[in-house]
CSV table of C-alpha atoms in Angstrom, one decimal:
chain,number,residue,atom,x,y,z
A,13,MET,CA,10.5,-1.5,1.0
A,14,THR,CA,12.8,-1.9,-2.0
A,15,THR,CA,16.1,-3.5,-1.1
A,16,ILE,CA,19.4,-4.4,-2.7
A,17,LEU,CA,20.2,-8.1,-2.0
A,18,THR,CA,23.6,-9.4,-1.3
A,19,LYS,CA,24.7,-12.9,-0.4
A,20,SER,CA,27.2,-11.7,2.1
A,21,PHE,CA,28.6,-8.5,3.5
A,22,LEU,CA,31.1,-6.4,1.5
A,23,GLN,CA,34.7,-7.4,2.2
A,24,ASP,CA,35.9,-3.9,2.8
A,25,LYS,CA,35.6,-2.7,6.4
A,26,GLN,CA,32.5,-0.7,7.1
A,27,PRO,CA,31.9,1.5,10.1
A,28,LEU,CA,30.2,-0.4,12.9
A,29,THR,CA,27.6,1.6,14.8
A,30,LYS,CA,27.3,0.4,18.3
A,31,PRO,CA,24.5,1.2,20.8
A,32,ALA,CA,25.1,3.5,23.7
A,33,ALA,CA,26.7,1.8,26.8
A,34,GLY,CA,24.1,-0.2,28.7
A,35,LYS,CA,21.3,0.4,26.2
A,36,THR,CA,19.4,-2.4,24.5
A,37,ARG,CA,19.4,-1.8,20.8
A,38,VAL,CA,16.2,-2.4,18.8
A,39,LEU,CA,16.3,-2.2,15.0
A,40,ILE,CA,13.0,-1.8,13.2
A,41,VAL,CA,13.1,-2.2,9.4
A,42,GLY,CA,10.1,-0.7,7.7
A,43,ALA,CA,8.0,2.3,8.8
A,44,GLY,CA,4.6,1.0,7.7
A,45,PHE,CA,1.7,0.3,10.0
A,46,ALA,CA,3.5,-2.6,11.8
A,47,GLY,CA,6.9,-0.9,12.2
A,48,ILE,CA,5.5,2.3,13.6
A,49,ALA,CA,3.1,0.4,15.9
A,50,ALA,CA,6.1,-1.6,17.2
A,51,ALA,CA,8.1,1.6,17.8
A,52,ARG,CA,5.3,3.3,19.6
A,53,ALA,CA,4.7,0.3,21.9
A,54,LEU,CA,8.3,0.7,23.1
A,55,LYS,CA,8.0,4.4,23.9
A,56,ARG,CA,8.3,3.9,27.7
A,57,THR,CA,10.9,1.1,27.5
A,58,ASP,CA,14.5,1.7,28.3
A,59,VAL,CA,15.8,0.8,24.8
A,60,GLU,CA,17.5,2.6,21.9
A,61,ILE,CA,15.3,2.3,18.8
A,62,THR,CA,16.4,2.8,15.2
A,63,LEU,CA,13.6,2.9,12.6
A,64,ILE,CA,15.0,2.3,9.1
A,65,ASP,CA,13.2,2.9,5.9
A,66,ARG,CA,14.1,3.9,2.3
A,67,ARG,CA,11.4,6.6,2.3
A,68,ASN,CA,11.2,9.5,4.7
A,69,HIS,CA,7.4,9.2,5.0
A,70,HIS,CA,4.7,6.9,6.2
A,71,ILE,CA,1.8,6.3,3.8
A,72,PHE,CA,-1.8,5.7,4.8
A,73,GLN,CA,-2.2,3.0,2.2
A,74,PRO,CA,-6.0,2.5,2.4
A,75,LEU,CA,-6.4,5.9,0.7
A,76,LEU,CA,-3.6,5.5,-1.8
A,77,TYR,CA,-6.1,4.8,-4.6
A,78,GLN,CA,-7.6,8.3,-4.1
A,79,VAL,CA,-4.2,9.8,-4.8
A,80,ALA,CA,-4.0,7.7,-8.0
A,81,THR,CA,-7.4,9.0,-9.1
A,82,ALA,CA,-6.7,12.7,-8.2
A,83,VAL,CA,-9.2,12.9,-5.3
A,84,LEU,CA,-6.4,13.6,-2.8
A,85,ALA,CA,-2.9,15.0,-3.0
A,86,PRO,CA,0.1,12.8,-1.9
A,87,SER,CA,0.8,15.0,1.2
A,88,GLU,CA,-2.7,14.5,2.4
A,89,ILE,CA,-2.2,10.8,3.1
A,90,ALA,CA,1.4,10.8,4.1
A,91,ALA,CA,3.3,11.9,7.2
A,92,PRO,CA,7.1,12.4,7.8
A,93,ILE,CA,8.6,9.5,9.8
A,94,ARG,CA,11.1,11.9,11.4
A,95,GLN,CA,8.3,13.6,13.2
A,96,LEU,CA,8.3,10.6,15.5
A,97,GLU,CA,11.7,11.6,16.9
A,98,ALA,CA,10.2,14.8,18.3
A,99,LYS,CA,7.5,12.8,20.1
A,100,GLN,CA,9.6,9.7,21.2
A,101,LYS,CA,12.9,10.4,22.8
A,102,ASN,CA,14.2,6.8,22.6
A,103,LEU,CA,13.7,6.6,18.8
A,104,SER,CA,16.0,7.6,15.9
A,105,VAL,CA,15.1,7.5,12.2
A,106,LEU,CA,17.6,6.3,9.5
A,107,LEU,CA,17.0,6.8,5.8
A,108,ALA,CA,18.6,3.8,4.3
A,109,GLU,CA,18.2,0.5,2.4
A,110,ILE,CA,19.0,-2.9,3.8
A,111,ARG,CA,21.9,-4.7,2.1
A,112,GLY,CA,22.4,-7.7,4.3
A,113,ILE,CA,21.5,-9.3,7.6
A,114,ASN,CA,24.0,-11.4,9.7
A,115,LEU,CA,21.9,-13.2,12.3
A,116,ALA,CA,24.8,-14.9,13.9
A,117,ALA,CA,26.7,-11.7,14.5
A,118,ARG,CA,23.5,-9.7,15.1
A,119,ILE,CA,24.5,-7.1,12.5
A,120,VAL,CA,22.5,-5.4,9.8
A,121,GLU,CA,24.2,-3.7,6.9
A,122,VAL,CA,22.5,-0.7,5.3
A,123,ALA,CA,23.2,1.7,2.5
A,124,CYS,CA,22.6,5.4,3.3
A,125,PRO,CA,22.1,7.7,0.2
A,126,GLY,CA,25.2,9.8,-0.4
A,127,ILE,CA,27.0,8.3,2.6
A,128,GLY,CA,27.7,4.7,1.8
A,129,SER,CA,27.4,1.5,3.8
A,130,ARG,CA,27.0,1.2,7.6
A,131,ARG,CA,26.8,-1.8,9.9
A,132,LEU,CA,24.4,-1.6,12.8
A,133,GLU,CA,24.4,-3.9,15.8
A,134,TYR,CA,21.2,-5.0,17.4
A,135,ASP,CA,19.8,-6.9,20.3
A,136,PHE,CA,16.3,-7.1,18.9
A,137,LEU,CA,15.4,-7.0,15.2
A,138,VAL,CA,11.9,-6.4,13.8
A,139,ILE,CA,11.3,-6.9,10.0
A,140,ALA,CA,8.2,-5.0,8.9
A,141,THR,CA,8.9,-4.3,5.3
A,142,GLY,CA,5.5,-4.9,3.8
A,143,MET,CA,4.6,-6.1,0.3
A,144,ARG,CA,5.2,-5.2,-3.3
A,145,PRO,CA,3.3,-6.0,-6.4
A,146,SER,CA,3.6,-9.6,-7.7
A,147,TYR,CA,3.1,-10.4,-11.4
A,148,PHE,CA,3.1,-14.2,-10.9
A,149,GLY,CA,6.3,-14.8,-12.7
A,150,HIS,CA,5.6,-12.3,-15.5
A,151,ASP,CA,7.8,-9.4,-14.2
A,152,GLU,CA,7.8,-8.0,-17.8
A,153,PHE,CA,4.2,-6.9,-17.2
A,154,ALA,CA,5.4,-4.3,-14.7
A,155,ARG,CA,6.7,-2.0,-17.4
A,156,PHE,CA,3.2,-1.6,-18.9
A,157,ALA,CA,1.0,-2.2,-15.8
A,158,PRO,CA,2.1,-0.4,-12.7
A,159,GLY,CA,1.0,-1.6,-9.3
A,160,LEU,CA,-0.2,0.6,-6.4
A,161,LYS,CA,2.0,0.4,-3.3
A,162,SER,CA,3.7,3.8,-3.0
A,163,LEU,CA,3.2,7.5,-3.6
A,164,ASN,CA,5.4,7.2,-6.7
A,165,ASP,CA,3.1,4.4,-8.0
A,166,ALA,CA,0.0,6.6,-7.3
A,167,GLU,CA,1.4,9.6,-9.1
A,168,THR,CA,2.4,7.4,-12.0
A,169,ILE,CA,-1.1,6.0,-12.3
A,170,ARG,CA,-2.6,9.5,-12.0
A,171,ALA,CA,-0.4,10.8,-14.8
A,172,LYS,CA,-1.3,7.8,-17.0
A,173,ILE,CA,-5.1,8.3,-16.5
A,174,LEU,CA,-5.1,12.0,-17.0
A,175,SER,CA,-2.6,11.8,-19.9
A,176,ALA,CA,-4.9,9.3,-21.7
A,177,PHE,CA,-7.6,11.9,-22.0
A,178,GLU,CA,-5.3,14.5,-23.2
A,179,LEU,CA,-4.0,12.2,-25.9
A,180,ALA,CA,-7.5,11.1,-26.8
A,181,GLU,CA,-8.4,14.8,-27.3
A,182,SER,CA,-5.4,15.4,-29.5
A,183,THR,CA,-5.7,12.5,-31.9
A,184,ASP,CA,-8.0,12.3,-34.9
A,185,ASP,CA,-7.7,8.5,-35.1
A,186,GLU,CA,-10.9,7.0,-33.8
A,187,LYS,CA,-9.3,3.6,-32.9
A,188,GLU,CA,-6.5,5.3,-31.0
A,189,ARG,CA,-9.0,7.6,-29.3
A,190,ALA,CA,-10.9,4.5,-28.2
A,191,ARG,CA,-7.7,2.8,-27.0
A,192,GLN,CA,-6.7,5.9,-24.9
A,193,THR,CA,-10.1,5.9,-23.2
A,194,THR,CA,-10.1,2.3,-22.3
A,195,PHE,CA,-8.8,1.4,-18.8
A,196,VAL,CA,-8.1,-2.2,-17.7
A,197,LEU,CA,-7.6,-3.2,-14.1
A,198,VAL,CA,-6.2,-6.7,-13.4
A,199,GLY,CA,-7.3,-8.0,-10.0
A,200,ALA,CA,-10.7,-7.5,-8.3
A,201,GLY,CA,-9.7,-7.4,-4.7
A,202,PRO,CA,-10.5,-4.3,-2.6
A,203,THR,CA,-7.8,-2.2,-4.3
A,204,GLY,CA,-9.1,-3.1,-7.8
A,205,VAL,CA,-12.7,-2.5,-6.9
A,206,GLU,CA,-12.1,0.8,-5.2
A,207,LEU,CA,-9.8,2.0,-8.0
A,208,ALA,CA,-12.3,1.1,-10.7
A,209,ALA,CA,-15.2,2.8,-9.0
A,210,SER,CA,-13.1,6.0,-8.4
A,211,ILE,CA,-12.1,6.1,-12.1
A,212,ALA,CA,-15.7,5.6,-13.1
A,213,GLN,CA,-16.8,8.6,-11.1
A,214,LEU,CA,-13.8,10.6,-12.4
A,215,VAL,CA,-14.9,10.1,-16.0
A,216,SER,CA,-18.6,10.6,-15.4
A,217,VAL,CA,-18.6,13.6,-13.0
A,218,THR,CA,-15.2,15.3,-12.6
A,219,LEU,CA,-14.2,15.4,-16.3
A,220,ARG,CA,-17.7,16.1,-17.6
A,221,ASN,CA,-17.6,19.1,-20.1
A,222,ASN,CA,-13.8,19.4,-19.8
A,223,PHE,CA,-13.1,18.3,-23.4
A,224,ARG,CA,-14.5,19.4,-26.8
A,225,LYS,CA,-13.7,16.4,-29.0
A,226,ILE,CA,-14.3,13.5,-26.5
A,227,ASP,CA,-16.8,12.6,-23.9
A,228,PRO,CA,-15.0,11.0,-21.0
A,229,ALA,CA,-18.2,9.4,-19.8
A,230,LYS,CA,-18.0,7.1,-22.8
A,231,SER,CA,-14.7,5.6,-21.5
A,232,ARG,CA,-14.5,1.8,-21.0
A,233,ILE,CA,-13.4,0.6,-17.5
A,234,ILE,CA,-12.8,-3.1,-17.4
A,235,LEU,CA,-12.1,-5.0,-14.2
A,236,LEU,CA,-10.6,-8.5,-14.8
A,237,ASP,CA,-10.1,-11.3,-12.3
A,238,GLY,CA,-9.1,-14.9,-12.6
A,239,GLY,CA,-11.3,-16.0,-9.7
A,240,THR,CA,-15.0,-16.8,-9.7
A,241,ARG,CA,-16.1,-13.5,-8.2
A,242,ILE,CA,-14.8,-10.1,-7.0
A,243,LEU,CA,-13.8,-9.4,-3.4
A,244,PRO,CA,-13.0,-13.0,-2.4
A,245,THR,CA,-12.2,-12.0,1.2
A,246,PHE,CA,-15.8,-10.7,1.7
A,247,ALA,CA,-19.0,-12.7,2.0
A,248,GLU,CA,-20.5,-13.6,-1.3
A,249,SER,CA,-23.6,-11.5,-0.7
A,250,LEU,CA,-21.6,-8.4,-0.2
A,251,ALA,CA,-19.4,-9.1,-3.2
A,252,ARG,CA,-22.5,-9.4,-5.3
A,253,LYS,CA,-23.8,-6.1,-4.1
A,254,ALA,CA,-20.4,-4.5,-4.9
A,255,ALA,CA,-20.5,-6.0,-8.4
A,256,ASN,CA,-23.9,-4.6,-9.0
A,257,ARG,CA,-22.8,-1.2,-7.9
A,258,LEU,CA,-19.8,-1.3,-10.2
A,259,THR,CA,-22.1,-2.2,-13.1
A,260,LYS,CA,-24.3,0.8,-12.3
A,261,LEU,CA,-21.2,3.0,-12.4
A,262,GLY,CA,-20.4,1.7,-15.9
A,263,VAL,CA,-17.6,-0.7,-14.9
A,264,GLU,CA,-17.4,-3.9,-17.0
A,265,VAL,CA,-16.7,-6.8,-14.5
A,266,SER,CA,-15.3,-10.0,-16.0
A,267,THR,CA,-14.4,-12.9,-13.6
A,268,GLY,CA,-12.8,-16.3,-14.5
A,269,VAL,CA,-10.6,-14.5,-16.9
A,270,LYS,CA,-6.8,-14.8,-16.8
A,271,VAL,CA,-4.5,-12.2,-18.3
A,272,GLU,CA,-2.0,-13.9,-20.6
A,273,LYS,CA,-0.1,-10.8,-21.9
A,274,VAL,CA,0.4,-7.1,-21.1
A,275,ASP,CA,2.1,-4.8,-23.6
A,276,ASP,CA,2.1,-1.2,-24.8
A,277,GLN,CA,-1.1,-1.8,-26.7
A,278,GLY,CA,-3.2,-3.3,-23.9
A,279,VAL,CA,-3.8,-6.9,-22.7
A,280,VAL,CA,-4.6,-10.3,-23.9
A,281,ALA,CA,-7.1,-12.1,-21.7
A,282,ALA,CA,-8.7,-15.5,-22.3
A,283,GLY,CA,-7.3,-15.3,-25.8
A,284,ASN,CA,-8.9,-11.9,-26.6
A,285,ARG,CA,-7.0,-8.7,-27.3
A,286,ILE,CA,-8.3,-5.6,-25.4
A,287,PRO,CA,-6.7,-2.5,-26.8
A,288,ALA,CA,-6.0,-0.1,-23.8
A,289,ALA,CA,-3.5,2.6,-23.2
A,290,THR,CA,-3.9,2.3,-19.4
A,291,VAL,CA,-3.5,-1.1,-17.7
A,292,LEU,CA,-3.3,-1.2,-13.9
A,293,TRP,CA,-2.1,-4.1,-11.8
A,294,THR,CA,-4.1,-4.8,-8.7
A,295,ALA,CA,-3.9,-8.6,-8.8
A,296,GLY,CA,-1.3,-9.8,-6.3
A,297,VAL,CA,1.5,-9.0,-3.9
A,298,SER,CA,4.7,-10.6,-2.7
A,299,ALA,CA,6.9,-9.9,0.4
A,300,SER,CA,9.9,-7.6,0.4
A,301,PRO,CA,13.2,-9.3,-0.5
A,302,VAL,CA,14.5,-8.4,2.9
A,303,VAL,CA,12.6,-11.4,4.3
A,304,LYS,CA,14.8,-13.7,2.2
A,305,MET,CA,17.9,-12.4,4.0
A,306,LEU,CA,16.7,-14.0,7.2
A,307,GLY,CA,17.0,-17.5,5.7
A,308,THR,CA,13.7,-18.6,7.2
A,309,HIS,CA,10.9,-20.6,5.7
A,310,THR,CA,8.5,-18.6,3.6
A,311,ASP,CA,5.2,-19.1,1.7
A,312,ARG,CA,4.6,-18.7,-2.0
A,313,ALA,CA,4.4,-15.0,-1.6
A,314,GLY,CA,7.7,-14.8,0.2
A,315,ARG,CA,6.2,-14.1,3.6
A,316,ALA,CA,8.0,-15.5,6.6
A,317,PHE,CA,6.3,-18.2,8.7
A,318,VAL,CA,6.4,-16.9,12.2
A,319,GLY,CA,5.7,-18.5,15.6
A,320,ALA,CA,3.1,-17.7,18.2
A,321,PHE,CA,5.1,-14.6,19.3
A,322,MET,CA,5.8,-13.3,15.7
A,323,ASP,CA,9.4,-14.6,15.9
A,324,ILE,CA,11.4,-17.0,13.6
A,325,PRO,CA,13.0,-20.2,14.8
A,326,GLU,CA,16.4,-19.5,13.1
A,327,ALA,CA,17.4,-16.7,15.6
A,328,ALA,CA,16.5,-15.4,19.0
A,329,ASN,CA,14.9,-12.0,19.3
A,330,VAL,CA,14.2,-11.6,15.6
A,331,PHE,CA,10.6,-10.8,14.7
A,332,VAL,CA,8.6,-10.4,11.5
A,333,ALA,CA,5.3,-8.5,11.5
A,334,GLY,CA,2.7,-7.1,9.2
A,335,ASP,CA,2.5,-8.1,5.5
A,336,ALA,CA,6.0,-9.6,5.6
A,337,ALA,CA,4.7,-12.4,8.0
A,338,THR,CA,2.3,-15.2,7.6
A,339,MET,CA,0.5,-17.1,10.3
A,340,THR,CA,-2.6,-19.2,10.7
A,341,GLN,CA,-5.4,-18.6,13.3
A,342,ASP,CA,-8.4,-20.9,13.7
A,343,GLY,CA,-7.5,-22.7,10.5
A,344,HIS,CA,-7.4,-19.4,8.5
A,345,PRO,CA,-4.5,-17.1,7.6
A,346,VAL,CA,-4.4,-13.8,9.3
A,347,PRO,CA,-5.3,-11.3,6.6
A,348,GLY,CA,-2.8,-8.8,5.2
A,349,VAL,CA,-4.7,-5.7,6.2
A,350,ALA,CA,-3.8,-2.6,8.1
A,351,GLN,CA,-5.5,-3.5,11.4
A,352,ALA,CA,-3.6,-6.9,11.5
A,353,ALA,CA,-0.3,-5.1,10.8
A,354,ILE,CA,-1.0,-2.6,13.6
A,355,GLN,CA,-1.9,-5.4,16.1
A,356,GLN,CA,1.1,-7.4,15.2
A,357,GLY,CA,3.5,-4.5,15.5
A,358,ARG,CA,2.1,-3.5,18.8
A,359,PHE,CA,2.3,-7.1,20.0
A,360,VAL,CA,6.0,-7.4,19.0
A,361,GLY,CA,6.7,-4.1,20.8
A,362,HIS,CA,5.1,-5.5,24.0
A,363,VAL,CA,7.0,-8.8,23.7
A,364,ILE,CA,10.4,-6.9,23.4
A,365,ALA,CA,9.5,-4.7,26.3
A,366,ASN,CA,8.7,-7.7,28.5
A,367,ARG,CA,12.0,-9.4,27.6
A,368,VAL,CA,14.0,-6.3,28.3
A,369,ARG,CA,12.4,-6.1,31.7
A,370,GLY,CA,13.0,-9.8,32.4
A,371,ARG,CA,9.3,-10.7,32.3
A,372,ASN,CA,7.5,-13.5,30.6
A,373,ASP,CA,6.3,-13.0,27.0
A,374,GLY,CA,2.7,-13.2,28.0
A,375,ARG,CA,0.0,-14.7,25.8
A,376,PRO,CA,0.6,-15.6,22.1
A,377,PHE,CA,-0.5,-13.3,19.4
A,378,ARG,CA,-4.2,-13.4,18.5
A,379,TYR,CA,-5.7,-11.3,15.8
A,380,ARG,CA,-8.9,-9.5,16.7
A,381,ASN,CA,-10.9,-8.9,13.5
A,382,LYS,CA,-12.6,-5.5,13.8
A,383,GLY,CA,-14.2,-5.9,10.4
A,384,ASN,CA,-13.3,-5.3,6.8
A,385,MET,CA,-14.6,-2.5,4.6
A,386,ALA,CA,-14.4,-1.5,1.0
A,387,VAL,CA,-15.9,1.6,-0.7
A,388,VAL,CA,-17.5,1.4,-4.1
A,389,GLY,CA,-17.8,5.0,-5.3
A,390,LYS,CA,-19.7,7.8,-3.8
A,391,ASN,CA,-22.4,6.9,-1.2
A,392,PHE,CA,-21.8,3.1,-1.2
A,393,ALA,CA,-19.5,0.9,0.9
A,394,ILE,CA,-19.6,-2.6,2.3
A,395,LEU,CA,-18.8,-3.8,5.8
A,396,GLU,CA,-18.2,-7.3,7.2
A,397,ALA,CA,-17.6,-7.7,10.9
A,398,GLY,CA,-18.3,-11.2,12.3
A,399,TYR,CA,-21.9,-11.9,11.6
A,400,LEU,CA,-22.6,-8.2,10.8
A,401,ARG,CA,-22.9,-7.4,7.1
A,402,SER,CA,-24.0,-4.1,5.8
A,403,SER,CA,-23.8,-2.0,2.7
A,404,GLY,CA,-25.0,1.3,1.3
A,405,PHE,CA,-25.1,5.0,2.2
A,406,VAL,CA,-24.8,4.7,6.1
A,407,THR,CA,-22.0,2.2,5.7
A,408,TRP,CA,-20.2,4.7,3.4
A,409,TRP,CA,-20.4,7.4,6.1
A,410,VAL,CA,-19.0,5.0,8.7
A,411,TRP,CA,-16.2,4.2,6.3
A,412,ALA,CA,-15.4,7.9,5.8
A,413,ALA,CA,-15.4,8.6,9.5
A,414,LEU,CA,-13.2,5.7,10.4
A,415,HIS,CA,-10.7,6.5,7.7
A,416,VAL,CA,-10.4,10.2,8.7
A,417,LEU,CA,-9.9,9.2,12.4
A,418,ALA,CA,-7.2,6.7,11.4
A,419,LEU,CA,-5.0,9.2,9.4
A,420,PRO,CA,-1.6,9.7,10.9
A,421,GLN,CA,-1.7,13.4,11.8
A,422,LEU,CA,-4.3,16.1,12.7
A,423,GLN,CA,-3.4,18.1,9.6
A,424,ASN,CA,-4.0,15.0,7.4
A,425,ARG,CA,-7.5,14.6,9.0
A,426,PHE,CA,-8.3,18.3,8.5
A,427,ARG,CA,-7.2,18.4,4.9
A,428,VAL,CA,-8.8,15.1,3.9
A,429,GLN,CA,-12.2,15.8,5.4
A,430,THR,CA,-12.1,19.3,3.8
A,431,GLN,CA,-11.3,17.9,0.4
A,432,TRP,CA,-13.9,15.2,0.7
A,433,PHE,CA,-16.6,17.7,1.6
A,434,TRP,CA,-15.7,19.9,-1.4
A,435,SER,CA,-15.5,16.9,-3.7
A,436,TYR,CA,-18.8,15.6,-2.4
A,437,LEU,CA,-20.6,18.9,-3.2
A,438,SER,CA,-18.9,19.9,-6.4
A,439,GLY,CA,-17.7,16.6,-7.9
A,440,GLN,CA,-14.2,18.2,-8.4
A,441,ARG,CA,-10.9,16.6,-7.4
A,442,SER,CA,-8.0,18.4,-5.8
A,443,SER,CA,-5.0,17.0,-7.6
A,444,ARG,CA,-5.6,16.7,-11.4
A,445,LEU,CA,-1.9,17.2,-12.1
A,446,ILE,CA,0.4,15.6,-14.7
A,447,SER,CA,4.0,15.9,-13.7
A,448,GLU,CA,6.3,17.5,-16.2
A,449,GLY,CA,8.9,15.4,-17.8
A,450,PRO,CA,12.5,16.7,-18.3
A,451,ARG,CA,12.5,19.7,-20.7
A,452,SER,CA,14.4,19.2,-23.9
A,453,SER,CA,17.1,21.7,-25.0
A,454,SER,CA,15.0,22.8,-28.0
A,455,SER,CA,11.9,23.6,-25.9
A,456,GLN,CA,10.7,27.2,-26.2
A,457,GLN,CA,8.3,27.2,-23.3
């Protein structure tokens, strides 16, 4: 969630929104996996919940890369947050950005589009604002290398990829044509690997025979990472199989390479210039700036250190969940994945419900790892769950089934599985659209 930071509340008097008489007020900031899980866990609790987000939709982020590569349309992986109001009577949705948090007064200031500032009182506060791309101190890279955290990001990347081929077809300059058909991805975690594999299949299958002057299959797709191998959160044997699969798809994998510069001409990595019209940033993330408003201790990525019950020591009944929080379990950090966010959000909801009912908090939070998966193009995925490690075609089908079932709405599931089936058979993709820019006054079309 993007926010506007302020050191203190504005001096002019803002309207103060108070809870209904006798109602316990719960504010949940962020409608990602953790925020929605927390809200749903409070469905049968006698509280008044306000779910705040700057967007009106929830995104199924594991499939965001497929929007970026035109496999799926944005609406197929998103669901309106306000739909929750119809299903949950004790919940209200507020479209707003956080401007400040006063822990002592238990007040959150928000800015509502077109309305102005409001101040909301709370009894319980849940911060679940997720992450945003981190450029490791080089924010100037963002202008040339978009990250992938929102639908806007995905549509921007889709437009860059598709426009590159249109420009390559239009130019007669061979060097420029080569630059337009070179794609560099910085960061070889799951997002970078999945995105690179999807682009590889786009150029070799979907765009085949679509152009007269260029052959998209001859495009260069380069995956860079500063670490010693790709997919560092997976077992080395699985990472090696994924790397081999990428190579078969035509992706150039380079590890141990640090990017020193990104500009409008491409990247400089390990002292070498790589001319590329499309550079995508999949390297790192940092927490939303909202976490800083709490004044609590954070790690290098800006995530709040939380206690055993997902709370912070600076204030009672204030919780941080999902990617905005960091905690250690059995000597290892809890991973920043969707299943962890859902478990944490649900746990926080249960803790709040117990406190409202005057019960004990129960057992401390414990993450139950149900396994990690990554897909590497058509018919190949990897899975690691405890001692179980698998890869290949069957694992790919398991990945597809689990992701369809995890989509937020029935209509999302129907649309995605229909599109996947068509794409599997035909190789075509549903959303090869380049958004129009503003029309100039001299335009005749």
